[in-house]
Amino acid sequence: MKVAPLDLAALLARLDPQAPLAERHLWLIALLDWVRGARDSVPASLGRVQLLIDAVEARHDVRARLQAWWAALVETVDVTTLLADFGFAPRTALVSELAERLRRKLLPSSPETIDASELFTLALPSAFDAQWLGALHEEQLERLVALLADGEGHTTRWQKTLLDAITYCAGQILSTGYAPELRLRMSEAAREAQPFHALIRDVESLRVEVLHGLRTRDRLDESAQRLRERLDACRSAASTVYAHFEDNGISVGLVFRLRQLRVRILRVRELLECVLSPTPAVSAARLLAHLVQVGQERRSLRALLAANSSLLAAKVAERSAETGEHYITRTRGEYFAMVRNAAGGGAVMAFTTLLKFALYALALSAFWGGFVAGINYAASFVLIQLLHFTVATKQPAMTAPAMAAKLKDIDSDSGVAEFVDKVTYLVRSQVAAVLGNVLVVFPAVLGLTALWALATGGPAISEKSAEQVLDSLHLLGPSLLFAAFTGVLLFASSIIAGWTENWFVLHRLDSAMRYNPRITRLLGAARAARWARFLRDNLSGLAANISLGFMLGLVPAFASFFGLGLDVRHVTLSTGQLAAAAASLGPDVLSHPAFWWAVATLPLLGALNVSVSFYLAFLLALRAQNVTGVERARIYAAVRARLRSKPLSFFVPGRQDN
């Protein structure tokens, strides 16, 4: 909240402990705004704190009013909400936390509040506040405490507040640890140890030792150590859930709850250190500085999504990497098998291309035209999958994570060489697949259009439509932009595929299909087992193919609704369209400059489809693998050296690749 700047004399003159709640809080906000100043110098802020201390100590009336104001503040504002709950989601769901952060960004807060967390956010909204709070000297802090406290039980009140906050935090930890969705995913050893059961007992034991004046220091230290060990045991038990995720899929919601649990345990440890600290003023200032940083993170939507989606990204990349290994050819036999599979995919896409023109002839509305086109594409892609054929441009988003996994092993020269081998295999696999698609779809479409002409006596598409195809594929038009956009859709389909497979595994749907009594009664045990095995093996590919098909059909329709003018350019489909246009225009098309401009566009379309989807998938894989500090110069040098020494290895396998 922006408050008009005042000088120190004016601020002290406005100090009124009898003012309404909002006015008292506005005075605090104004005072802290004066302390931080221009937010560019920590020493300057510390100097202003010193001026404040000196000015209040010099005037007894101001000191009395300040102590009365402080007494009113601690009586009306619940500080435990700041210590125990600030920075945590009010509900244990990622979506509700996302909505809460968005609300805080869009809606203003009121200083008329008894919630210390809300007042704290208004009073200390800047990351600079953490710097000057953390830099306060012990002498300054002790003098501030002396100015604020009335000398009667201040330390005991602070300890009780800290202990209450620890109790509230422990209750939340206990609730999360007892939640069945987490408890059932813990390891068997963690469940048998029951670390959460005695947590509250240990917290209460600490409270007794702290507040009982006749207890010995040894008993207090023993109680504190027992609580620390209990917290470590709870944290270790919760961490076993991640091992379950490795084998059974990841839920972003569960990851969110685990992260909240871990941070709450760390908060209890921080509060415990404050309780035991021999210098409570210093520990309180450090805790407030840390809470300022927590507040900065609490406002970030990006940090929330990044922190809680990283494991899902890792699992999606891992599952894509498993699939991507099947698309990388290493030997000559695998290379030519890829060409054959891609040729089959090109033959199927020839029918897809002509059916697309037939659907255009129906003159449907934009949405229904895109929807029917999506069905056409999706059905074709699924048929290609079931026939074990290949569509070239679908591979990069799957192969990138497989290649990124090798980046973990590049510390040695042999690791770099192995990575370069992987790059070589990948590039020539893409070359084989694109060539297989394109070199078959073009003559296949020519043959189908010739059969159509023989059967009907007319061309498959009109001359006007053929000219529109040539214009749409012109090299100097927007086709290259559309091809890059298509690469984004190809990447998105791989994300949907990985997410769908993770969801299928997380909810154990293959086991449900295999053993659920209703399903086995309906299908029979043997057939249910076959369906479960089929979906487990093919669901990722089905999700990728169906989602890609509908995105290719519907995204242009939605884009046109918003006036964006986006379209898609898939190299195999575009090659088929060019062949249909050439068949309609006849041999004279060879003399049309537009035809050759379109021919020149095709290799660039393929390159952009492949490179954009690969690049995005590779970035995701790097993040999921936590690959940082990669020696990029060594990798680039090794790739350039391979290009100089064996340039053909990037396009065709050598004789040694057997």
XYZ file of C-alpha atoms in Angstrom:
658
model
C 0.000 0.000 0.000
C 1.485 3.347 -1.038
C 1.526 5.930 1.756
C 2.584 9.569 1.361
C 6.134 9.998 2.712
C 6.534 11.862 6.026
C 9.547 12.996 8.037
C 10.286 11.441 11.423
C 8.946 14.378 13.446
C 5.613 14.278 11.612
C 5.404 10.503 12.058
C 5.992 10.679 15.801
C 3.479 13.501 16.101
C 0.822 11.327 14.422
C 1.390 8.402 16.803
C -1.923 7.844 18.595
C -2.458 4.583 20.529
C -6.161 5.441 20.912
C -6.750 5.780 17.157
C -8.996 3.286 15.335
C -7.478 -0.025 14.252
C -6.938 0.989 10.614
C -5.288 4.296 11.599
C -2.856 2.562 13.972
C -1.853 0.128 11.235
C -1.508 2.917 8.669
C 0.944 4.624 11.041
C 3.057 1.437 11.118
C 2.994 1.219 7.325
C 4.083 4.851 7.023
C 6.874 4.380 9.581
C 8.327 1.373 7.762
C 8.029 3.192 4.438
C 10.122 5.987 5.953
C 12.688 3.461 7.217
C 13.194 1.813 3.826
C 13.407 5.160 2.026
C 14.368 4.814 -1.629
C 15.083 1.070 -1.148
C 18.609 1.446 -2.465
C 20.825 1.517 0.650
C 20.763 -0.814 3.648
C 23.121 1.432 5.700
C 20.787 4.366 5.080
C 17.818 2.353 6.396
C 19.818 1.291 9.449
C 20.688 4.933 10.014
C 17.011 5.870 9.975
C 16.282 3.105 12.504
C 18.986 4.608 14.716
C 17.409 8.063 14.353
C 14.063 6.600 15.404
C 15.562 4.944 18.479
C 17.395 8.116 19.524
C 14.321 10.298 19.002
C 12.010 8.061 21.039
C 14.535 7.610 23.862
C 14.937 11.378 24.113
C 11.201 12.015 24.645
C 9.373 10.230 27.449
C 5.919 11.201 26.166
C 6.633 9.656 22.766
C 8.026 6.536 24.424
C 4.865 6.187 26.522
C 2.635 6.588 23.475
C 4.768 4.071 21.522
C 4.500 1.485 24.305
C 0.727 1.993 24.488
C 0.499 1.646 20.721
C 2.539 -1.566 20.850
C 0.389 -2.977 23.649
C -2.739 -2.278 21.577
C -1.128 -3.961 18.559
C -0.181 -7.203 20.315
C -3.562 -7.355 22.074
C -5.630 -6.991 18.881
C -3.486 -8.680 16.217
C -2.985 -12.456 16.274
C 0.751 -12.860 15.710
C 0.564 -16.661 15.634
C -1.087 -16.536 12.193
C 2.068 -14.844 10.905
C 4.464 -17.246 12.576
C 2.559 -20.483 11.902
C 0.596 -19.925 8.706
C 2.216 -17.166 6.654
C 3.459 -18.513 3.320
C 1.306 -21.645 3.413
C -1.796 -22.426 1.404
C -5.036 -22.061 3.405
C -6.285 -25.224 1.701
C -4.351 -28.295 0.649
C -5.077 -28.012 -3.062
C -2.934 -26.525 -5.808
C -5.877 -25.024 -7.714
C -7.246 -23.210 -4.650
C -3.776 -21.850 -3.857
C -3.414 -20.649 -7.441
C -6.770 -18.862 -7.183
C -5.762 -17.352 -3.826
C -2.522 -15.949 -5.220
C -4.341 -14.549 -8.223
C -6.866 -12.896 -5.910
C -4.085 -11.311 -3.882
C -2.510 -9.947 -7.049
C -5.734 -8.427 -8.362
C -7.565 -7.263 -5.220
C -6.227 -4.727 -2.694
C -5.804 -5.572 1.001
C -7.161 -3.520 3.881
C -5.098 -2.387 6.892
C -8.237 -2.806 9.012
C -7.387 -6.356 9.994
C -6.430 -8.453 13.023
C -4.625 -10.964 10.802
C -0.907 -10.421 11.336
C -0.115 -12.074 7.997
C -2.167 -9.525 6.065
C -0.727 -6.617 8.040
C 2.797 -7.987 7.560
C 2.316 -8.066 3.777
C 1.144 -4.442 3.768
C 3.878 -3.198 6.086
C 6.832 -5.104 4.585
C 5.986 -5.609 0.907
C 9.485 -5.292 -0.580
C 12.361 -7.744 -0.897
C 14.546 -4.870 0.348
C 12.874 -5.209 3.741
C 14.552 -8.579 4.234
C 17.931 -6.946 3.683
C 17.665 -4.178 6.254
C 15.883 -6.370 8.809
C 18.624 -8.975 8.536
C 21.307 -6.306 8.916
C 20.030 -4.775 12.182
C 22.671 -4.775 14.930
C 22.076 -6.571 18.205
C 22.420 -3.321 20.123
C 19.748 -1.655 17.983
C 17.435 -4.609 18.439
C 17.861 -4.664 22.206
C 17.146 -0.930 22.406
C 14.041 -1.359 20.225
C 12.764 -4.105 22.503
C 13.354 -1.890 25.523
C 11.403 0.936 23.876
C 8.436 -1.266 22.982
C 8.182 -3.473 26.078
C 6.815 -2.317 29.379
C 9.257 -4.587 31.230
C 6.620 -7.010 32.525
C 6.744 -10.468 31.029
C 7.709 -9.473 27.500
C 10.042 -12.451 27.030
C 7.513 -14.916 28.434
C 4.774 -13.567 26.164
C 7.070 -13.965 23.139
C 7.897 -17.535 24.130
C 4.203 -18.402 24.536
C 3.473 -16.952 21.108
C 6.245 -19.008 19.548
C 5.072 -22.173 21.325
C 1.486 -21.590 20.183
C 2.741 -21.189 16.597
C 4.716 -24.443 16.910
C 1.579 -26.215 18.165
C -0.506 -24.923 15.257
C 2.171 -25.919 12.730
C 2.462 -29.367 14.303
C -1.289 -29.812 14.014
C -1.136 -29.096 10.277
C 1.797 -31.499 9.884
C -0.138 -34.167 11.728
C -3.225 -33.626 9.563
C -1.218 -33.986 6.360
C 0.699 -37.007 7.640
C -2.563 -38.749 8.539
C -4.181 -38.040 5.145
C -4.894 -41.427 3.510
C -3.703 -40.388 0.044
C -0.238 -39.786 1.524
C -0.215 -42.381 4.290
C -1.026 -45.242 1.917
C 1.786 -44.174 -0.424
C 4.459 -44.165 2.274
C 6.816 -47.087 2.530
C 5.802 -49.971 4.752
C 8.643 -49.212 7.165
C 7.533 -45.568 7.481
C 3.941 -46.594 8.235
C 5.048 -49.085 10.871
C 7.306 -46.530 12.574
C 4.324 -44.130 12.996
C 6.474 -40.991 13.363
C 3.495 -38.610 13.293
C 1.715 -40.203 16.265
C 3.933 -38.725 18.980
C 4.486 -35.295 17.394
C 1.957 -33.376 19.493
C 3.185 -35.105 22.652
C 6.731 -33.924 21.957
C 5.506 -30.382 21.299
C 3.625 -30.302 24.598
C 6.652 -31.677 26.390
C 8.697 -28.785 25.014
C 6.066 -26.270 26.170
C 6.243 -27.600 29.723
C 10.040 -27.431 29.795
C 10.141 -23.874 28.403
C 7.456 -22.330 30.603
C 8.253 -24.149 33.852
C 10.763 -21.904 35.567
C 12.180 -24.609 37.837
C 13.121 -27.038 35.079
C 16.811 -27.629 34.331
C 18.522 -26.648 31.096
C 19.426 -30.279 30.438
C 15.783 -31.321 30.416
C 14.944 -28.451 28.045
C 17.748 -29.415 25.659
C 16.658 -33.051 25.782
C 13.057 -32.108 24.982
C 14.148 -29.878 22.094
C 16.387 -32.592 20.665
C 13.555 -35.121 20.883
C 11.289 -32.773 18.914
C 13.979 -32.229 16.271
C 14.384 -35.981 15.842
C 10.613 -36.381 15.606
C 10.452 -33.752 12.881
C 13.256 -35.470 10.963
C 11.409 -38.787 11.231
C 8.189 -37.198 9.901
C 10.085 -35.629 7.028
C 11.802 -38.923 6.165
C 8.492 -40.796 6.229
C 6.879 -38.257 3.904
C 9.832 -38.423 1.501
C 9.160 -42.140 0.906
C 6.066 -41.089 -1.056
C 8.364 -39.873 -3.843
C 9.594 -43.436 -4.365
C 5.967 -44.442 -4.910
C 5.685 -41.716 -7.545
C 8.624 -43.182 -9.436
C 6.766 -46.425 -10.047
C 3.127 -45.399 -9.970
C 2.819 -41.959 -11.548
C 2.779 -38.435 -10.136
C -0.080 -36.280 -8.891
C 0.614 -32.544 -8.862
C -1.856 -32.175 -5.991
C 0.008 -34.711 -3.865
C 3.344 -33.107 -4.703
C 1.886 -29.795 -3.538
C 0.822 -31.304 -0.201
C 4.234 -32.908 0.297
C 5.999 -29.613 -0.338
C 3.698 -27.852 2.117
C 4.455 -30.554 4.708
C 8.201 -30.214 4.210
C 8.138 -26.420 4.536
C 5.977 -26.580 7.658
C 8.493 -28.917 9.268
C 11.237 -26.425 8.443
C 9.113 -23.625 9.933
C 8.756 -25.529 13.213
C 12.526 -25.906 13.342
C 12.939 -22.143 12.804
C 10.434 -21.350 15.541
C 12.160 -23.821 17.848
C 15.500 -22.076 17.337
C 13.834 -18.780 18.237
C 12.431 -20.287 21.440
C 15.853 -21.559 22.497
C 17.858 -18.547 21.330
C 19.862 -16.688 24.028
C 19.311 -13.478 21.984
C 15.548 -13.469 21.248
C 15.586 -10.019 19.649
C 18.196 -11.042 17.079
C 16.432 -14.324 16.295
C 13.111 -12.488 15.909
C 14.625 -10.044 13.403
C 16.148 -12.884 11.382
C 12.822 -14.711 11.409
C 10.983 -11.607 10.176
C 13.569 -11.152 7.411
C 12.981 -14.742 6.332
C 9.209 -14.219 6.372
C 9.631 -11.233 4.044
C 11.334 -13.564 1.546
C 8.543 -16.093 2.045
C 6.042 -13.336 1.262
C 7.801 -12.559 -1.996
C 7.584 -16.204 -3.042
C 3.975 -16.371 -1.845
C 2.948 -13.782 -4.436
C 4.509 -15.556 -7.409
C 2.232 -17.631 -9.636
C 5.177 -18.767 -11.695
C 7.106 -20.030 -8.658
C 4.076 -22.011 -7.491
C 3.566 -23.729 -10.832
C 7.274 -24.314 -11.390
C 7.859 -25.825 -7.957
C 4.887 -28.168 -8.081
C 5.064 -29.192 -11.735
C 8.773 -30.038 -11.855
C 8.230 -33.663 -10.804
C 5.377 -34.038 -13.287
C 7.646 -32.592 -15.975
C 10.276 -35.124 -14.990
C 7.805 -37.987 -15.232
C 6.439 -36.758 -18.588
C 9.981 -36.423 -19.908
C 10.886 -39.845 -18.537
C 7.924 -41.528 -20.194
C 8.601 -39.632 -23.426
C 12.231 -40.734 -23.241
C 11.155 -44.372 -22.969
C 9.015 -43.930 -26.079
C 11.633 -41.836 -27.855
C 14.259 -44.579 -27.676
C 12.165 -46.576 -30.161
C 12.395 -43.728 -32.690
C 16.206 -43.489 -32.717
C 17.960 -45.645 -35.307
C 21.530 -46.782 -34.765
C 22.222 -49.511 -37.320
C 21.666 -49.715 -41.048
C 18.900 -52.239 -40.483
C 17.077 -49.897 -38.094
C 17.594 -46.989 -40.487
C 15.986 -48.718 -43.451
C 13.250 -50.108 -41.214
C 12.492 -46.480 -40.296
C 12.314 -45.565 -43.999
C 9.872 -48.426 -44.608
C 7.700 -47.471 -41.648
C 7.690 -43.838 -42.743
C 6.777 -44.900 -46.286
C 3.736 -46.691 -44.865
C 2.841 -43.546 -42.943
C 3.172 -41.497 -46.130
C 0.796 -43.864 -47.964
C -1.858 -43.454 -45.265
C -1.387 -39.680 -45.276
C -2.127 -39.656 -49.021
C -5.688 -40.761 -48.259
C -5.836 -38.242 -45.423
C -4.902 -35.432 -47.808
C -7.596 -36.242 -50.350
C -10.209 -36.711 -47.638
C -9.288 -33.261 -46.361
C -10.156 -31.740 -49.739
C -13.421 -33.689 -49.769
C -14.318 -32.247 -46.371
C -13.541 -28.744 -47.636
C -16.118 -29.302 -50.351
C -18.818 -29.666 -47.678
C -18.402 -25.935 -46.863
C -19.014 -26.439 -43.146
C -18.760 -23.616 -40.614
C -15.325 -22.845 -39.188
C -15.784 -24.855 -36.005
C -17.445 -27.908 -37.538
C -15.047 -27.841 -40.453
C -12.121 -27.859 -38.014
C -13.764 -30.553 -35.904
C -14.317 -32.871 -38.857
C -10.786 -32.176 -40.089
C -9.524 -33.076 -36.606
C -11.353 -36.391 -36.777
C -9.743 -37.030 -40.157
C -6.244 -36.294 -38.865
C -6.704 -38.150 -35.576
C -8.099 -41.258 -37.274
C -5.208 -41.264 -39.731
C -2.571 -40.882 -37.023
C -4.146 -43.646 -34.929
C -4.300 -45.939 -37.964
C -0.610 -45.262 -38.629
C 0.172 -46.138 -35.014
C -1.820 -49.373 -35.098
C -0.139 -50.398 -38.349
C 3.255 -49.650 -36.742
C 4.023 -46.997 -39.346
C 5.618 -43.617 -38.640
C 4.802 -39.931 -39.063
C 8.146 -38.138 -39.079
C 7.244 -34.920 -37.314
C 5.829 -36.708 -34.265
C 9.211 -38.111 -33.299
C 11.292 -35.123 -32.105
C 9.187 -34.348 -29.034
C 9.693 -37.955 -27.952
C 13.373 -38.309 -28.863
C 14.526 -35.065 -27.205
C 14.035 -36.319 -23.617
C 15.855 -39.542 -24.507
C 18.793 -37.494 -25.730
C 18.696 -35.078 -22.795
C 19.104 -37.999 -20.411
C 22.606 -38.446 -21.841
C 23.587 -34.949 -20.709
C 24.095 -36.322 -17.203
C 27.121 -38.270 -18.426
C 29.144 -35.630 -20.266
C 31.774 -35.087 -17.584
C 34.197 -37.250 -19.538
C 35.327 -37.243 -23.167
C 33.649 -40.603 -23.675
C 30.390 -39.134 -22.367
C 30.613 -36.241 -24.849
C 31.350 -38.679 -27.675
C 28.346 -40.784 -26.689
C 26.157 -37.692 -26.660
C 27.360 -36.686 -30.141
C 26.597 -40.225 -31.317
C 23.078 -39.739 -29.985
C 22.756 -36.466 -31.911
C 23.955 -38.181 -35.073
C 21.507 -41.054 -34.679
C 18.668 -38.646 -34.000
C 19.304 -36.405 -37.005
C 19.545 -39.231 -39.475
C 16.477 -40.902 -37.958
C 14.562 -37.711 -38.697
C 16.003 -37.591 -42.215
C 14.924 -41.183 -42.832
C 11.421 -40.579 -41.503
C 10.851 -37.332 -43.411
C 12.136 -38.838 -46.642
C 9.974 -41.924 -46.199
C 6.871 -39.791 -45.633
C 7.462 -37.214 -48.350
C 8.782 -39.492 -51.103
C 5.754 -41.759 -50.790
C 2.941 -39.302 -50.094
C 3.647 -37.298 -53.277
C 3.420 -40.170 -55.810
C 0.640 -41.817 -53.777
C -1.515 -38.699 -54.046
C -0.724 -38.446 -57.776
C -1.826 -42.062 -58.216
C -5.032 -41.612 -56.229
C -5.962 -38.443 -58.125
C -5.332 -40.267 -61.427
C -7.677 -43.060 -60.338
C -10.247 -40.467 -59.350
C -9.967 -38.802 -62.752
C -10.424 -42.147 -64.507
C -13.462 -42.972 -62.377
C -15.210 -39.577 -62.518
C -13.778 -37.900 -65.589
C -12.679 -34.824 -63.597
C -9.843 -33.725 -61.301
C -9.927 -34.490 -57.587
C -9.784 -30.769 -56.743
C -10.718 -27.720 -58.789
C -8.186 -25.542 -60.528
C -9.067 -22.691 -58.183
C -8.367 -24.856 -55.136
C -5.084 -25.969 -56.696
C -3.966 -22.377 -57.186
C -4.908 -21.592 -53.587
C -2.711 -24.470 -52.440
C 0.255 -23.103 -54.391
C -0.300 -19.630 -52.983
C -0.604 -20.923 -49.409
C 2.714 -22.794 -49.702
C 4.671 -19.916 -51.249
C 8.088 -19.566 -49.641
C 7.683 -15.805 -49.221
C 4.333 -16.184 -47.469
C 3.567 -17.021 -43.825
C 4.099 -20.774 -44.298
C 7.361 -20.867 -42.341
C 5.713 -19.142 -39.370
C 2.841 -21.616 -39.545
C 5.312 -24.513 -39.694
C 7.000 -23.288 -36.508
C 3.579 -22.978 -34.872
C 2.818 -26.549 -35.951
C 6.019 -27.574 -34.161
C 4.554 -26.087 -30.976
C 1.416 -28.215 -31.454
C 3.567 -31.296 -32.005
C 5.329 -30.598 -28.712
C 1.996 -29.993 -26.957
C 0.740 -33.376 -28.145
C 3.758 -35.069 -26.556
C 3.022 -33.310 -23.250
C -0.590 -34.472 -23.404
C 0.642 -37.991 -24.137
C 2.990 -38.038 -21.148
C 0.388 -36.519 -18.831
C -2.282 -38.999 -19.947
C -0.035 -41.996 -19.405
C 0.993 -40.656 -15.989
C -2.691 -40.209 -15.061
C -3.476 -43.739 -16.276
C -0.670 -45.229 -14.181
C -1.363 -43.034 -11.134
C -4.966 -44.229 -10.910
C -3.976 -47.841 -11.697
C -6.559 -48.094 -14.455
C -4.789 -51.021 -16.115
C -5.175 -53.019 -12.910
C -8.792 -51.886 -12.618
C -9.542 -53.053 -16.169
C -7.857 -56.373 -15.541
C -9.521 -57.231 -12.221
C -12.655 -55.090 -11.774
C -15.579 -57.546 -11.440
C -17.979 -55.553 -13.633
C -15.429 -55.227 -16.426
C -14.375 -58.884 -16.282
C -18.038 -59.956 -16.330
C -18.628 -57.776 -19.388
C -15.479 -58.608 -21.371
C -14.310 -61.823 -19.829
C -11.086 -62.187 -17.875
C -8.853 -62.924 -20.863
C -10.195 -60.085 -23.010
C -10.067 -57.628 -20.088
C -6.410 -58.546 -19.553
C -5.658 -57.981 -23.256
C -7.396 -54.587 -23.229
C -5.530 -53.557 -20.080
C -2.191 -54.571 -21.597
C -3.034 -52.843 -24.894
C -3.928 -49.542 -23.221
C -0.889 -49.681 -20.951
C 1.370 -50.113 -23.979
C -0.400 -47.780 -26.412
C -2.221 -45.114 -24.417
C 0.592 -42.580 -24.735
C 0.624 -42.911 -28.530
C -3.169 -42.789 -28.758
C -3.305 -39.626 -26.636
C -0.578 -37.980 -28.726
C -2.199 -38.892 -32.039
C -5.743 -37.941 -31.101
C -4.744 -34.672 -29.436
C -2.485 -33.704 -32.343
C -5.199 -34.463 -34.866
C -7.768 -32.295 -33.139
C -5.272 -29.488 -32.540
C -4.353 -29.437 -36.239
C -8.036 -29.236 -37.106
C -9.450 -26.968 -34.407
C -6.660 -24.534 -33.505
C -6.871 -22.680 -36.864
C -10.648 -22.424 -36.414
C -10.318 -20.928 -32.929
C -7.507 -18.647 -34.117
C -9.682 -17.297 -36.928
C -12.482 -16.598 -34.431
C -10.108 -14.263 -32.573
C -8.756 -12.807 -35.817
C -5.243 -14.239 -35.329
C -4.952 -15.745 -38.809
C -2.930 -18.738 -37.630
C -2.801 -21.912 -39.676
C -0.876 -25.168 -39.613
C 1.762 -26.455 -42.026
C 2.595 -30.119 -41.578
C 5.284 -31.190 -44.038
C 3.677 -34.521 -44.967
C 0.189 -33.048 -45.400
C 1.585 -30.055 -47.289
C 3.477 -32.367 -49.656
C 0.286 -34.295 -50.298
C -1.628 -31.076 -50.969
C 1.052 -29.929 -53.404
C 0.803 -33.250 -55.241
C -2.991 -32.899 -55.498
C -2.612 -29.350 -56.827
C -0.014 -30.483 -59.382
C -2.322 -33.290 -60.572
C -5.202 -30.861 -60.993
C -3.161 -28.305 -62.973
C -1.496 -30.950 -65.152
C 1.998 -30.982 -66.670
C 1.846 -27.228 -67.238
C 2.325 -26.772 -63.487
C 6.053 -27.346 -64.034
C 6.206 -23.992 -65.793
C 4.500 -22.145 -62.922
C 6.952 -20.282 -60.656
C 4.478 -20.732 -57.759
C 4.937 -24.509 -57.956
C 8.705 -24.274 -57.550
C 8.349 -21.733 -54.752
C 6.126 -24.276 -52.983
C 8.610 -27.091 -53.650
C 11.360 -24.969 -52.115
C 9.178 -24.441 -49.037
C 8.726 -28.142 -48.259
C 12.181 -28.927 -46.802
C 11.968 -25.821 -44.632
C 8.540 -26.880 -43.382
C 9.975 -30.229 -42.347
C 12.974 -28.601 -40.699
C 10.796 -26.202 -38.678
C 8.272 -28.891 -37.681
C 11.105 -31.042 -36.407
C 13.386 -28.419 -34.867
C 10.750 -26.406 -32.970
C 9.094 -29.443 -31.395
C 12.502 -30.928 -30.600
C 13.799 -27.699 -29.064
C 10.793 -27.285 -26.756
C 10.912 -30.926 -25.676
C 14.652 -30.678 -25.109
C 14.194 -27.641 -22.843
C 11.581 -29.526 -20.843
C 13.885 -32.513 -20.523
C 16.818 -30.341 -19.404
C 14.671 -28.829 -16.677
C 13.259 -32.185 -15.626
C 16.753 -33.696 -15.466
C 18.057 -30.659 -13.504
C 20.901 -30.328 -16.011
C 22.831 -27.143 -15.255
C 26.321 -25.967 -16.044
C 26.580 -28.137 -19.113
C 29.826 -27.714 -20.969
C 28.130 -26.488 -24.105
C 31.358 -25.408 -25.767
C 32.724 -28.965 -25.599
C 29.509 -30.368 -27.022
C 29.364 -27.849 -29.883
C 33.024 -28.432 -30.683
C 32.483 -32.195 -30.731
C 29.449 -31.861 -33.026
C 31.395 -29.593 -35.410
C 34.275 -32.045 -35.427
C 31.898 -34.872 -36.325
C 30.417 -32.763 -39.129
C 33.884 -32.148 -40.561
C 35.102 -35.712 -40.242
C 31.907 -37.663 -41.036
C 29.283 -35.348 -42.545
C 27.339 -38.189 -44.193
C 26.837 -39.905 -40.829
C 24.156 -37.288 -40.065
C 22.125 -38.445 -43.088
C 22.826 -42.125 -43.750
C 24.452 -44.851 -41.632
C 27.966 -45.912 -42.527
C 29.128 -49.416 -43.266
C 30.412 -49.734 -39.723
C 26.884 -49.173 -38.336
C 25.676 -52.735 -38.437
